[in-house]
Amino acid sequence: MFSYGKDYQVIVVGAGHAGCEAALAAARIGCSTLLLNLSLDAVAQMSCNPAIGGLAKGHLVKEIDALGGEMGLTIDATGIQFRVLNTRKGPAVRASRAQADRRAYALRMKQILEAEPRLDLKQGAVDALVVENGQVRGVKTREGITYRGQNVVLTTGTFMRGLIHVGLNHYPGGRAGEPPSVGLSDNLRNLGLQVGRLKTGTPARLDRNSIDFSCLEEQFGDDHPRPFSFLNRCIEQSQVSCYITYTNERTHEIIRQGLDRSPLYSGIIEGVGPRYCPSIEDKVVRFPDKDRHQLFLEPEGLQSSEIYPNGVSTSLPPDVQLAFLRSISGLEQVEIMRPGYAIEYDYVDPIQLQPTLETKLIEGLFHAGQINGTSGYEEAAAQGLIAGINAARRARGEEPLILRRDQAYIGVLIDDLINLGAPEPYRMFTSRAEYRLLLREDNADQRLTPLGREVGLVDDARWAAFEEKIGQLGRAREIAGRVRVAPGDRKQVARLGLQELNNGASLEELLRRPQLTIKDLAWLDEELEGFSSEVLEQLEIETKYAGYIRRQEDEVARFRKTEEVRIPDNFHYAEIGGMSAEVIEKLEKIRPRTLGQAARIPGVTPAAVAILSVLLRRG
């Protein structure tokens, strides 16, 4: 085995969305960093849907950007359709989504990685870790090279013992056209980590030239596309349309007739699939009363003829795929360019992680992304960013960054993983956050950019832009509280659509009225009217929802009283009387850091938490 002869402070294994964020974070913080990938032609690949963001996922991307990550900037530069979802609902659940040019996204991210001074990007297949006395010391590749490193971040995606299923045929692969990683999951098992099996899937890719778009519903992007990154003010590139169509009863009958050749229903697939993104055959079986399912036909890029049919992920045989697709309106003559498939892969139970994403068993070993049982590019990138930050801070002898549930969706994500595990692929939803009115997309920078500055990821340009925005927001609040509309000013009252204004009112008071928006009021002050749309939007949300926001802030204050009670690392749960053996077993397995974390472990009763609280407060 050849030792490369260069010691790294951080080694990242896998250059998917988690690995890219982890490696960039570690290098930008100041650590010598190595990023290894099976193929340097497959960096930042979008293996499934060529899109970034969506419900709750858009929140994660905004938080990644606010901390100084790269995903938001890359999708802003390569997106081809931008939309804000849930615009008719409250601000807590509004979410950004962008269709990406798949190749352009990967190319830009690779260019960013290659330009980072402290980052080495190399090709290699890691099949074992170097571990000495419970401490990771590097990695070994199947090419016969050992790379030494103080910290290792594993972001293996679907590649560990990946097995692809197309009908009853199956073959090893990390994704279509690429080999799997063989040996690493066995090495992790031998080191004492619990390894499980999950499944995901993807639809066929269709030839644009064989689709009749004239009979389909066209879906446009927003007239004024909103960027993901807080550094960007507008989106320059032109947008393309997506199209909507539906399955029908004929489609469902073809699928039902092909179930005997489905690996999902013939028992060949062992891994647990995603509940919230089921295959089309799963939808047909689980929802027999539903006479149609929606498809979004999404372009894979400006220079590509491939169309991604979002909503019909499948592992049925190719002939069944072609038959059911051709039963759908607009797809009667469709040609399949790549068949859909399911993929099984190994993951490591995230209950074995600390909130830093470092494993409890092996010091200096961090996990991020699908190795932790999550699904989605955004969930992976968020974990990668935190793992990279904490690997770098560990290398530098600094305190780790741990985000709370009331602080970020990233905090919710990691807290759920380490307390609940991932018995099925984990997907982020706004409903998972208890304080979602505080965790909006629009205020992600206020919540997290100071932390990004503290850890060394927010550079001077981003910090200056942030301080300017905060200054404008403070000034806008002052104006809204000071400027008043007098009851005798009939012109202003009439223009606002008000019948009367008996005692006069400040702009802040008027903005609390449900029928008035900031656009209705900004013209009343020239300086206010000149502020950016982002500042005015935040002013409106803060004002209209002030009572609800204060209520959630009070809940957070109460939550922290419990959350911040620290449990000593050497706490002996078995010696506590009054708790069941089941509760003790769960506490010993997860080893919660705080009383709040203990309370969120399934099976740990309120009575057990009360006993712990009394003992901890007594010291």
Coordinates of C-alpha atoms in Angstrom, one line a residue:
M1 CA 0.0 0.0 0.0
F2 CA 1.5 3.3 -1.1
S3 CA 1.1 6.2 1.3
Y4 CA 0.6 9.5 -0.6
G5 CA 2.9 11.3 1.7
K6 CA 0.7 14.3 2.5
D7 CA -1.2 14.7 5.7
Y8 CA -4.6 16.3 5.5
Q9 CA -6.6 17.9 8.3
V10 CA -9.9 16.8 6.7
I11 CA -10.6 14.1 4.1
V12 CA -14.0 14.0 2.5
V13 CA -15.1 10.8 0.8
G14 CA -17.7 11.4 -2.0
A15 CA -18.3 14.5 -4.1
G16 CA -22.0 14.6 -4.2
H17 CA -24.0 17.5 -2.7
A18 CA -22.9 16.6 0.9
G19 CA -19.3 16.1 0.0
C20 CA -19.0 19.3 -2.0
E21 CA -20.3 21.4 0.8
A22 CA -18.2 19.6 3.4
A23 CA -15.0 19.9 1.5
L24 CA -15.5 23.6 0.7
A25 CA -16.5 24.4 4.3
A26 CA -13.4 22.7 5.7
A27 CA -11.0 24.3 3.1
R28 CA -12.5 27.8 3.5
I29 CA -12.2 27.6 7.3
G30 CA -8.5 27.1 6.8
C31 CA -7.9 23.3 6.8
S32 CA -5.9 21.4 4.3
T33 CA -8.6 19.3 2.7
L34 CA -8.8 16.3 0.4
L35 CA -12.0 15.4 -1.6
L36 CA -12.0 11.9 -3.1
N37 CA -14.6 10.7 -5.6
L38 CA -15.1 7.5 -7.6
S39 CA -15.0 9.6 -10.7
L40 CA -14.0 13.2 -11.3
D41 CA -16.5 13.3 -14.2
A42 CA -19.3 12.8 -11.7
V43 CA -19.0 15.7 -9.2
A44 CA -22.2 17.2 -7.9
Q45 CA -24.3 15.0 -10.0
M46 CA -28.1 15.3 -9.9
S47 CA -28.9 11.5 -10.0
C48 CA -32.6 12.0 -9.8
N49 CA -34.7 15.2 -10.2
P50 CA -32.7 18.1 -11.7
A51 CA -34.1 20.6 -9.3
I52 CA -33.1 22.4 -6.1
G53 CA -35.4 23.5 -3.3
G54 CA -39.1 22.8 -2.8
L55 CA -41.3 22.6 0.3
A56 CA -39.0 22.9 3.4
K57 CA -36.0 22.0 1.1
G58 CA -35.9 25.6 0.0
H59 CA -35.5 26.6 3.6
L60 CA -32.5 24.3 3.9
V61 CA -30.9 25.9 0.8
K62 CA -31.4 29.4 2.2
E63 CA -29.8 28.3 5.5
I64 CA -26.9 26.7 3.7
D65 CA -26.4 30.0 1.9
A66 CA -26.8 32.1 5.0
L67 CA -24.0 30.1 6.7
G68 CA -21.7 30.6 3.7
G69 CA -22.3 27.4 1.7
E70 CA -22.3 27.1 -2.1
M71 CA -25.6 25.4 -3.1
G72 CA -27.7 28.6 -3.4
L73 CA -25.1 30.4 -5.5
T74 CA -24.8 27.5 -7.8
I75 CA -28.5 27.0 -8.5
D76 CA -28.8 30.8 -9.0
A77 CA -26.2 30.6 -11.7
T78 CA -27.5 27.5 -13.4
G79 CA -31.3 27.5 -12.8
I80 CA -33.6 27.5 -15.8
Q81 CA -37.0 27.9 -14.0
F82 CA -37.6 29.6 -10.6
R83 CA -40.9 29.5 -8.6
V84 CA -41.9 30.3 -5.1
L85 CA -44.4 27.7 -3.8
N86 CA -47.3 28.1 -1.4
T87 CA -47.6 31.9 -2.2
R88 CA -51.2 31.8 -1.1
K89 CA -50.3 30.4 2.3
G90 CA -48.4 32.0 5.3
P91 CA -44.8 33.0 5.1
A92 CA -43.6 30.1 7.2
V93 CA -44.4 27.6 4.5
R94 CA -43.6 29.5 1.4
A95 CA -40.7 27.9 -0.3
S96 CA -38.3 28.5 -3.3
R97 CA -37.7 25.9 -6.0
A98 CA -35.7 26.0 -9.1
Q99 CA -35.3 23.7 -12.1
A100 CA -31.6 23.2 -12.8
D101 CA -29.6 22.7 -15.9
R102 CA -28.1 19.5 -14.6
R103 CA -24.8 19.6 -16.5
A104 CA -24.3 23.3 -15.9
Y105 CA -24.9 22.8 -12.2
A106 CA -22.3 20.0 -11.9
L107 CA -19.8 21.9 -14.0
R108 CA -20.0 25.1 -12.0
M109 CA -19.7 23.2 -8.7
K110 CA -16.6 21.4 -9.9
Q111 CA -15.0 24.6 -11.1
I112 CA -15.6 26.1 -7.6
L113 CA -14.0 23.1 -6.0
E114 CA -11.0 23.1 -8.3
A115 CA -10.4 26.8 -7.6
E116 CA -10.3 26.5 -3.8
P117 CA -6.7 26.9 -2.7
R118 CA -6.6 24.6 0.3
L119 CA -8.6 21.8 -1.4
D120 CA -7.2 18.8 -3.4
L121 CA -9.7 17.0 -5.6
K122 CA -8.7 13.5 -6.5
Q123 CA -10.2 10.4 -8.0
G124 CA -10.2 7.2 -5.9
A125 CA -12.5 4.5 -4.4
V126 CA -12.2 4.3 -0.7
D127 CA -12.7 0.8 0.6
A128 CA -11.4 1.1 4.2
L129 CA -10.7 3.5 7.0
V130 CA -7.4 3.8 8.8
V131 CA -8.4 3.7 12.5
E132 CA -5.9 3.6 15.4
N133 CA -7.0 3.4 19.1
G134 CA -10.5 4.5 18.3
Q135 CA -9.3 7.5 16.2
V136 CA -9.6 7.8 12.4
R137 CA -6.2 8.4 10.8
G138 CA -7.0 8.3 7.1
V139 CA -8.4 6.2 4.3
K140 CA -7.3 3.4 2.0
T141 CA -8.4 3.2 -1.7
R142 CA -8.8 0.2 -3.9
E143 CA -6.1 1.7 -6.1
G144 CA -3.6 0.9 -3.4
I145 CA -3.1 4.5 -2.0
T146 CA -3.4 5.5 1.7
Y147 CA -4.2 9.1 2.5
R148 CA -3.5 10.2 6.0
G149 CA -5.9 12.6 7.7
Q150 CA -7.0 13.8 11.2
N151 CA -10.7 13.8 10.3
V152 CA -12.7 11.9 7.7
V153 CA -16.2 12.9 6.4
L154 CA -18.0 10.0 4.7
T155 CA -20.6 11.2 2.1
T156 CA -21.1 8.0 0.2
G157 CA -24.6 8.6 -1.2
T158 CA -26.2 5.5 -2.7
F159 CA -22.8 3.9 -3.6
M160 CA -22.1 1.6 -0.7
R161 CA -23.0 -1.9 -2.0
G162 CA -25.3 -0.2 -4.5
L163 CA -27.6 -2.6 -6.4
I164 CA -29.7 -1.4 -9.3
H165 CA -33.0 -3.1 -10.2
V166 CA -34.8 -2.8 -13.6
G167 CA -37.6 -5.3 -13.5
L168 CA -36.3 -8.7 -12.4
N169 CA -32.8 -7.8 -13.6
H170 CA -30.4 -6.4 -11.2
Y171 CA -26.7 -5.4 -11.3
P172 CA -24.2 -3.6 -9.0
G173 CA -24.1 0.2 -9.4
G174 CA -24.0 3.4 -7.4
R175 CA -26.3 4.9 -10.0
A176 CA -26.9 4.0 -13.7
G177 CA -23.7 3.8 -15.6
E178 CA -21.4 4.0 -12.5
P179 CA -19.9 1.3 -10.4
P180 CA -20.7 0.9 -6.7
S181 CA -18.4 1.2 -3.7
V182 CA -17.5 -2.3 -2.5
G183 CA -15.8 -3.0 0.8
L184 CA -16.4 0.2 2.8
S185 CA -19.7 -0.9 4.4
D186 CA -18.1 -4.2 5.5
N187 CA -15.2 -2.2 6.9
L188 CA -17.7 0.0 8.9
R189 CA -19.5 -3.1 10.2
N190 CA -16.2 -4.6 11.3
L191 CA -15.4 -1.4 13.2
G192 CA -18.6 -1.8 15.1
L193 CA -21.1 0.5 13.3
Q194 CA -24.6 -0.7 12.6
V195 CA -25.2 -0.8 8.9
G196 CA -28.7 -1.1 7.3
R197 CA -30.3 -1.2 3.9
L198 CA -32.5 1.4 2.1
K199 CA -34.0 1.9 -1.3
T200 CA -34.8 4.8 -3.6
G201 CA -35.6 5.1 -7.3
T202 CA -35.8 7.3 -10.3
P203 CA -38.1 7.5 -13.4
A204 CA -37.2 7.0 -17.1
R205 CA -35.7 9.9 -19.0
L206 CA -37.8 10.8 -22.1
D207 CA -36.9 12.2 -25.5
R208 CA -38.3 15.8 -25.8
N209 CA -38.7 15.4 -29.5
S210 CA -41.1 12.5 -29.1
I211 CA -43.5 14.4 -26.8
D212 CA -46.6 16.2 -27.9
F213 CA -46.6 19.4 -25.8
S214 CA -49.5 20.9 -27.6
C215 CA -52.1 19.0 -25.5
L216 CA -50.4 19.6 -22.2
E217 CA -50.8 22.2 -19.5
E218 CA -47.8 24.6 -19.5
Q219 CA -46.3 25.6 -16.2
F220 CA -44.4 28.9 -16.3
G221 CA -41.8 30.2 -13.9
D222 CA -42.3 33.3 -11.8
D223 CA -42.3 36.6 -13.7
H224 CA -39.7 38.0 -11.3
P225 CA -37.5 35.0 -10.3
R226 CA -36.3 35.1 -6.7
P227 CA -32.7 34.1 -6.1
F228 CA -31.8 31.5 -3.4
S229 CA -28.6 33.3 -2.3
F230 CA -28.8 36.4 -0.2
L231 CA -25.9 37.8 -2.2
N232 CA -27.9 37.9 -5.4
R233 CA -30.6 40.5 -6.3
C234 CA -31.9 39.0 -9.5
I235 CA -31.7 36.1 -11.9
E236 CA -30.3 37.0 -15.3
Q237 CA -30.8 33.8 -17.4
S238 CA -34.0 33.2 -19.3
Q239 CA -36.5 30.6 -18.0
V240 CA -38.1 27.6 -19.6
S241 CA -41.5 26.0 -19.1
C242 CA -42.4 22.7 -17.5
Y243 CA -45.5 20.8 -18.5
I244 CA -48.2 18.9 -16.6
T245 CA -50.0 15.7 -17.6
Y246 CA -51.7 12.8 -15.7
T247 CA -51.8 9.1 -15.6
N248 CA -55.2 7.4 -16.2
E249 CA -57.0 4.2 -15.6
R250 CA -55.4 2.5 -18.6
T251 CA -52.0 3.5 -17.2
H252 CA -52.9 2.0 -13.9
E253 CA -54.1 -1.3 -15.5
I254 CA -50.8 -1.7 -17.4
I255 CA -48.9 -1.2 -14.2
R256 CA -51.1 -3.7 -12.3
Q257 CA -50.5 -6.3 -15.0
G258 CA -46.8 -5.8 -14.7
L259 CA -46.5 -6.2 -10.9
D260 CA -45.5 -9.8 -11.1
R261 CA -42.2 -8.6 -12.7
S262 CA -41.7 -5.7 -10.3
P263 CA -38.8 -6.2 -7.9
L264 CA -40.7 -4.2 -5.4
Y265 CA -43.6 -6.6 -5.3
S266 CA -41.8 -9.9 -6.0
G267 CA -39.7 -9.7 -2.8
I268 CA -36.3 -9.0 -4.6
I269 CA -35.8 -5.6 -3.1
E270 CA -35.0 -5.8 0.7
G271 CA -34.4 -2.1 1.5
V272 CA -37.1 0.2 2.8
G273 CA -38.2 2.9 0.3
P274 CA -39.2 6.5 0.8
R275 CA -42.7 6.9 2.1
Y276 CA -43.2 10.4 0.8
C277 CA -41.8 9.8 -2.7
P278 CA -43.2 6.4 -3.7
S279 CA -42.8 4.8 -7.1
I280 CA -45.7 4.9 -9.5
E281 CA -46.4 1.2 -9.0
D282 CA -46.6 1.8 -5.2
K283 CA -49.0 4.7 -5.8
V284 CA -51.3 2.5 -7.9
V285 CA -51.3 -0.3 -5.3
R286 CA -51.6 1.9 -2.2
F287 CA -54.3 4.3 -3.7
P288 CA -56.5 2.1 -5.8
D289 CA -59.4 4.6 -5.6
K290 CA -57.4 7.4 -7.2
D291 CA -58.1 7.5 -10.9
R292 CA -55.1 9.6 -11.9
H293 CA -51.7 10.8 -10.7
Q294 CA -50.0 14.1 -11.7
L295 CA -46.7 14.2 -13.7
F296 CA -44.5 17.2 -14.2
L297 CA -42.4 17.0 -17.4
E298 CA -39.2 18.9 -16.5
P299 CA -36.3 19.6 -18.8
E300 CA -32.9 18.4 -17.7
G301 CA -31.1 21.3 -19.3
L302 CA -30.9 23.9 -22.1
Q303 CA -28.6 21.8 -24.2
S304 CA -30.3 18.4 -23.4
S305 CA -33.2 16.7 -25.1
E306 CA -33.9 14.6 -21.9
I307 CA -37.1 15.2 -20.0
Y308 CA -37.5 14.2 -16.4
P309 CA -41.1 12.9 -15.8
N310 CA -41.5 13.9 -12.1
G311 CA -44.1 11.6 -10.4
V312 CA -43.5 8.2 -12.1
S313 CA -40.4 6.8 -10.4
T314 CA -40.4 3.1 -11.2
S315 CA -38.4 -0.2 -11.3
L316 CA -40.8 -2.0 -13.6
P317 CA -39.3 -3.8 -16.7
P318 CA -38.5 -1.5 -19.6
D319 CA -41.4 -2.9 -21.8
V320 CA -43.9 -2.1 -19.0
Q321 CA -42.4 1.4 -18.5
L322 CA -42.7 2.1 -22.2
A323 CA -46.3 0.8 -22.3
F324 CA -47.6 2.8 -19.4
L325 CA -45.8 6.0 -20.4
R326 CA -47.4 5.7 -23.9
S327 CA -50.9 5.5 -22.3
I328 CA -50.5 9.1 -20.9
S329 CA -51.7 12.1 -22.8
G330 CA -48.9 13.8 -24.7
L331 CA -46.7 10.8 -24.4
E332 CA -48.4 8.5 -26.9
Q333 CA -45.3 8.3 -29.1
V334 CA -42.7 8.9 -26.4
E335 CA -39.3 7.4 -26.6
I336 CA -37.3 6.3 -23.5
M337 CA -33.7 7.5 -23.5
R338 CA -32.8 5.9 -20.1
P339 CA -35.1 3.5 -18.3
G340 CA -36.1 4.1 -14.7
Y341 CA -34.7 2.0 -11.9
A342 CA -34.6 1.3 -8.2
I343 CA -31.4 1.2 -6.2
E344 CA -30.6 -0.4 -2.9
Y345 CA -27.7 0.8 -0.9
D346 CA -26.2 0.6 2.6
Y347 CA -26.5 3.3 5.2
V348 CA -25.3 3.7 8.8
D349 CA -27.9 4.2 11.5
P350 CA -27.6 7.9 12.4
I351 CA -28.5 7.2 16.1
Q352 CA -24.7 6.4 16.3
L353 CA -23.9 10.1 15.7
Q354 CA -23.4 13.1 17.9
P355 CA -25.1 16.4 17.1
T356 CA -21.9 17.5 15.4
L357 CA -22.3 14.5 13.0
E358 CA -19.2 12.9 14.4
T359 CA -19.7 9.2 15.1
K360 CA -19.8 8.3 18.8
L361 CA -17.7 5.1 18.2
I362 CA -14.8 6.5 16.2
E363 CA -13.2 9.9 16.9
G364 CA -12.8 12.2 14.0
L365 CA -15.2 10.2 11.7
F366 CA -18.2 12.2 10.4
H367 CA -21.1 11.1 8.3
A368 CA -23.3 13.3 6.1
G369 CA -26.0 12.7 3.5
Q370 CA -27.6 9.5 2.4
I371 CA -25.2 7.5 4.5
N372 CA -27.3 8.8 7.4
G373 CA -30.6 7.7 5.8
T374 CA -31.7 10.9 4.3
S375 CA -33.1 11.6 0.8
G376 CA -32.7 14.7 -1.2
Y377 CA -29.8 16.9 -2.4
E378 CA -30.8 19.7 0.1
E379 CA -30.8 17.5 3.2
A380 CA -27.4 16.1 2.1
A381 CA -25.8 19.5 1.4
A382 CA -27.0 20.8 4.8
Q383 CA -25.5 17.8 6.6
G384 CA -22.3 18.1 4.6
L385 CA -21.9 21.8 5.5
I386 CA -22.2 21.0 9.2
A387 CA -20.0 18.0 9.1
G388 CA -17.3 19.9 7.2
I389 CA -17.5 22.8 9.6
N390 CA -17.2 20.6 12.6
A391 CA -14.4 18.4 11.1
A392 CA -12.5 21.6 10.5
R393 CA -13.2 23.0 13.9
R394 CA -12.1 19.8 15.5
A395 CA -8.8 19.9 13.5
R396 CA -8.3 23.4 14.8
G397 CA -9.1 22.6 18.4
E398 CA -12.3 24.8 18.4
E399 CA -15.7 24.2 19.8
P400 CA -18.2 22.5 17.4
L401 CA -21.1 24.2 15.8
I402 CA -24.4 22.7 16.9
L403 CA -27.7 24.2 15.6
R404 CA -30.8 24.0 17.7
R405 CA -34.3 23.1 16.6
D406 CA -35.5 26.7 17.2
Q407 CA -32.5 28.0 15.3
A408 CA -32.7 26.3 11.9
Y409 CA -34.3 23.6 9.8
I410 CA -30.8 22.1 9.7
G411 CA -31.0 21.8 13.5
V412 CA -34.3 20.0 13.2
L413 CA -32.9 17.7 10.5
I414 CA -29.9 16.6 12.5
D415 CA -31.8 16.4 15.8
D416 CA -34.4 14.1 14.2
L417 CA -31.7 11.9 12.7
I418 CA -29.7 11.4 15.9
N419 CA -32.7 10.8 18.1
L420 CA -35.1 8.9 15.8
G421 CA -32.7 7.2 13.4
A422 CA -33.8 6.6 9.8
P423 CA -35.9 3.4 9.5
E424 CA -37.0 4.8 6.1
P425 CA -35.4 7.6 3.9
Y426 CA -35.8 10.9 5.8
R427 CA -37.2 13.9 4.0
M428 CA -37.6 17.4 5.4
F429 CA -41.1 18.9 5.8
T430 CA -42.1 22.2 7.4
S431 CA -44.3 20.2 9.7
R432 CA -41.2 18.7 11.3
A433 CA -40.3 22.1 12.8
E434 CA -42.1 23.2 16.0
Y435 CA -41.1 26.9 15.5
R436 CA -41.6 27.3 11.8
L437 CA -42.8 30.9 11.9
L438 CA -39.4 31.7 13.3
L439 CA -37.6 29.6 10.7
R440 CA -38.7 31.3 7.6
E441 CA -36.8 31.5 4.3
D442 CA -36.7 35.3 4.4
N443 CA -34.9 35.5 7.8
A444 CA -32.4 32.7 7.3
D445 CA -29.6 35.3 7.1
Q446 CA -30.6 37.0 10.3
R447 CA -30.6 33.6 12.1
L448 CA -27.4 32.1 10.7
T449 CA -25.1 34.6 9.0
P450 CA -23.6 35.8 12.3
L451 CA -22.8 32.1 13.0
G452 CA -21.3 31.7 9.6
R453 CA -19.1 34.7 10.2
E454 CA -18.0 33.3 13.6
V455 CA -16.9 29.9 12.1
G456 CA -15.1 31.6 9.2
L457 CA -17.3 30.9 6.2
V458 CA -18.9 34.3 5.8
D459 CA -16.4 36.5 4.0
D460 CA -16.1 40.3 4.1
A461 CA -18.3 40.9 1.0
R462 CA -21.2 38.7 2.4
W463 CA -20.9 40.3 5.8
A464 CA -21.0 43.8 4.4
A465 CA -24.1 43.0 2.4
F466 CA -25.7 41.4 5.5
E467 CA -24.9 44.5 7.7
E468 CA -26.4 46.8 5.0
K469 CA -29.6 44.8 4.9
I470 CA -29.9 44.7 8.7
G471 CA -29.3 48.5 8.8
Q472 CA -32.0 49.0 6.2
L473 CA -34.4 46.8 8.1
G474 CA -33.9 48.7 11.3
R475 CA -34.4 52.0 9.4
A476 CA -37.6 50.6 7.8
R477 CA -39.0 49.7 11.2
E478 CA -38.3 53.2 12.5
I479 CA -40.0 54.8 9.5
A480 CA -43.0 52.5 9.8
G481 CA -43.5 53.4 13.5
R482 CA -42.9 57.2 12.9
V483 CA -44.8 58.0 9.7
R484 CA -48.5 58.5 10.2
V485 CA -51.6 59.0 8.1
A486 CA -53.7 61.8 9.5
P487 CA -57.5 61.3 9.7
G488 CA -58.1 64.5 7.8
D489 CA -55.9 63.5 4.8
R490 CA -58.8 62.3 2.7
K491 CA -56.6 61.7 -0.4
Q492 CA -54.3 59.3 1.4
V493 CA -57.1 57.6 3.1
A494 CA -59.0 57.1 -0.1
R495 CA -55.9 55.8 -2.0
L496 CA -55.4 53.2 0.7
G497 CA -59.0 52.0 0.1
L498 CA -60.1 53.0 3.6
Q499 CA -63.5 54.6 4.2
E500 CA -62.4 56.5 7.2
L501 CA -59.5 56.8 9.7
N502 CA -60.9 58.4 12.9
N503 CA -57.8 58.8 15.0
G504 CA -55.0 58.5 12.4
A505 CA -52.5 55.6 12.3
S506 CA -48.8 54.9 11.8
L507 CA -47.7 52.8 8.8
E508 CA -47.0 50.0 11.3
E509 CA -50.5 50.0 12.6
L510 CA -51.9 50.1 9.0
L511 CA -49.7 47.3 8.0
R512 CA -51.3 45.1 10.6
R513 CA -54.6 45.3 8.8
P514 CA -55.1 42.1 6.7
Q515 CA -56.3 44.0 3.6
L516 CA -53.1 46.2 3.3
T517 CA -49.7 45.2 2.2
I518 CA -46.3 46.9 2.2
K519 CA -46.8 47.7 -1.5
D520 CA -49.9 49.6 -0.6
L521 CA -48.1 51.7 2.0
A522 CA -44.5 52.2 0.8
W523 CA -45.3 55.2 -1.4
L524 CA -46.2 57.2 1.8
D525 CA -42.5 57.6 2.5
E526 CA -39.8 58.2 -0.2
E527 CA -37.0 56.5 1.8
L528 CA -39.2 53.5 2.6
E529 CA -40.2 53.1 -1.0
G530 CA -36.5 52.9 -2.0
F531 CA -35.6 49.9 0.2
S532 CA -35.1 46.5 -1.5
S533 CA -38.1 44.1 -1.9
E534 CA -36.4 41.7 0.6
V535 CA -36.3 44.3 3.3
L536 CA -39.9 45.4 2.7
E537 CA -41.0 41.8 2.7
Q538 CA -39.4 41.2 6.1
L539 CA -40.9 44.3 7.5
E540 CA -44.4 43.2 6.4
I541 CA -44.0 39.7 7.8
E542 CA -42.6 40.9 11.1
T543 CA -45.4 43.4 11.5
K544 CA -48.3 41.3 10.5
Y545 CA -47.3 38.3 12.5
A546 CA -45.8 40.1 15.5
G547 CA -48.1 38.6 18.0
Y548 CA -47.6 35.0 16.7
I549 CA -43.8 35.5 16.5
R550 CA -43.7 36.8 20.2
R551 CA -45.7 33.7 21.2
Q552 CA -43.2 31.4 19.5
E553 CA -40.3 33.3 21.0
D554 CA -41.8 32.8 24.5
E555 CA -42.2 29.0 23.7
V556 CA -38.5 28.9 22.7
A557 CA -37.5 30.6 25.9
R558 CA -39.3 27.9 27.9
F559 CA -37.9 25.2 25.6
R560 CA -34.4 26.3 26.2
K561 CA -34.7 26.0 30.0
T562 CA -35.0 22.3 29.4
E563 CA -32.9 22.0 26.3
E564 CA -29.8 23.6 27.8
V565 CA -29.6 21.4 30.9
R566 CA -26.5 19.4 30.1
I567 CA -26.2 15.7 30.8
P568 CA -22.6 14.7 31.7
D569 CA -20.9 12.3 29.2
N570 CA -20.3 9.7 32.0
F571 CA -23.9 9.8 33.4
H572 CA -24.9 6.3 34.7
Y573 CA -28.5 5.8 33.7
A574 CA -28.6 2.2 35.1
E575 CA -28.1 3.5 38.6
I576 CA -31.2 5.6 38.5
G577 CA -34.3 4.2 40.3
G578 CA -37.8 4.7 39.0
M579 CA -37.0 4.2 35.2
S580 CA -37.9 1.1 33.2
A581 CA -35.3 -1.1 31.6
E582 CA -36.6 0.0 28.2
V583 CA -36.0 3.7 29.0
I584 CA -32.6 3.1 30.4
E585 CA -31.6 1.0 27.3
K586 CA -32.7 3.9 25.0
L587 CA -30.8 6.5 27.0
E588 CA -27.7 4.4 27.1
K589 CA -27.8 3.7 23.4
I590 CA -28.3 7.4 22.3
R591 CA -26.4 9.1 25.2
P592 CA -28.2 12.4 24.8
R593 CA -26.2 15.6 25.4
T594 CA -29.0 17.6 27.0
L595 CA -32.3 17.0 28.9
G596 CA -34.2 18.4 25.9
Q597 CA -32.6 15.8 23.6
A598 CA -33.5 13.1 26.1
A599 CA -37.1 14.2 26.1
R600 CA -37.3 13.8 22.3
I601 CA -36.1 10.2 22.2
P602 CA -39.1 7.9 21.4
G603 CA -40.0 5.7 24.4
V604 CA -38.5 8.0 27.0
T605 CA -41.5 8.9 29.1
P606 CA -42.3 12.3 30.7
A607 CA -41.9 10.6 34.1
A608 CA -38.3 9.6 33.2
V609 CA -37.5 13.1 32.0
A610 CA -38.8 14.5 35.3
I611 CA -36.6 12.1 37.3
L612 CA -33.6 13.1 35.1
S613 CA -34.4 16.8 35.6
V614 CA -34.5 16.6 39.3
L615 CA -31.2 14.7 39.5
L616 CA -29.4 17.0 37.0
R617 CA -30.6 20.2 38.7
R618 CA -29.3 18.8 42.0
G619 CA -26.0 18.4 40.3

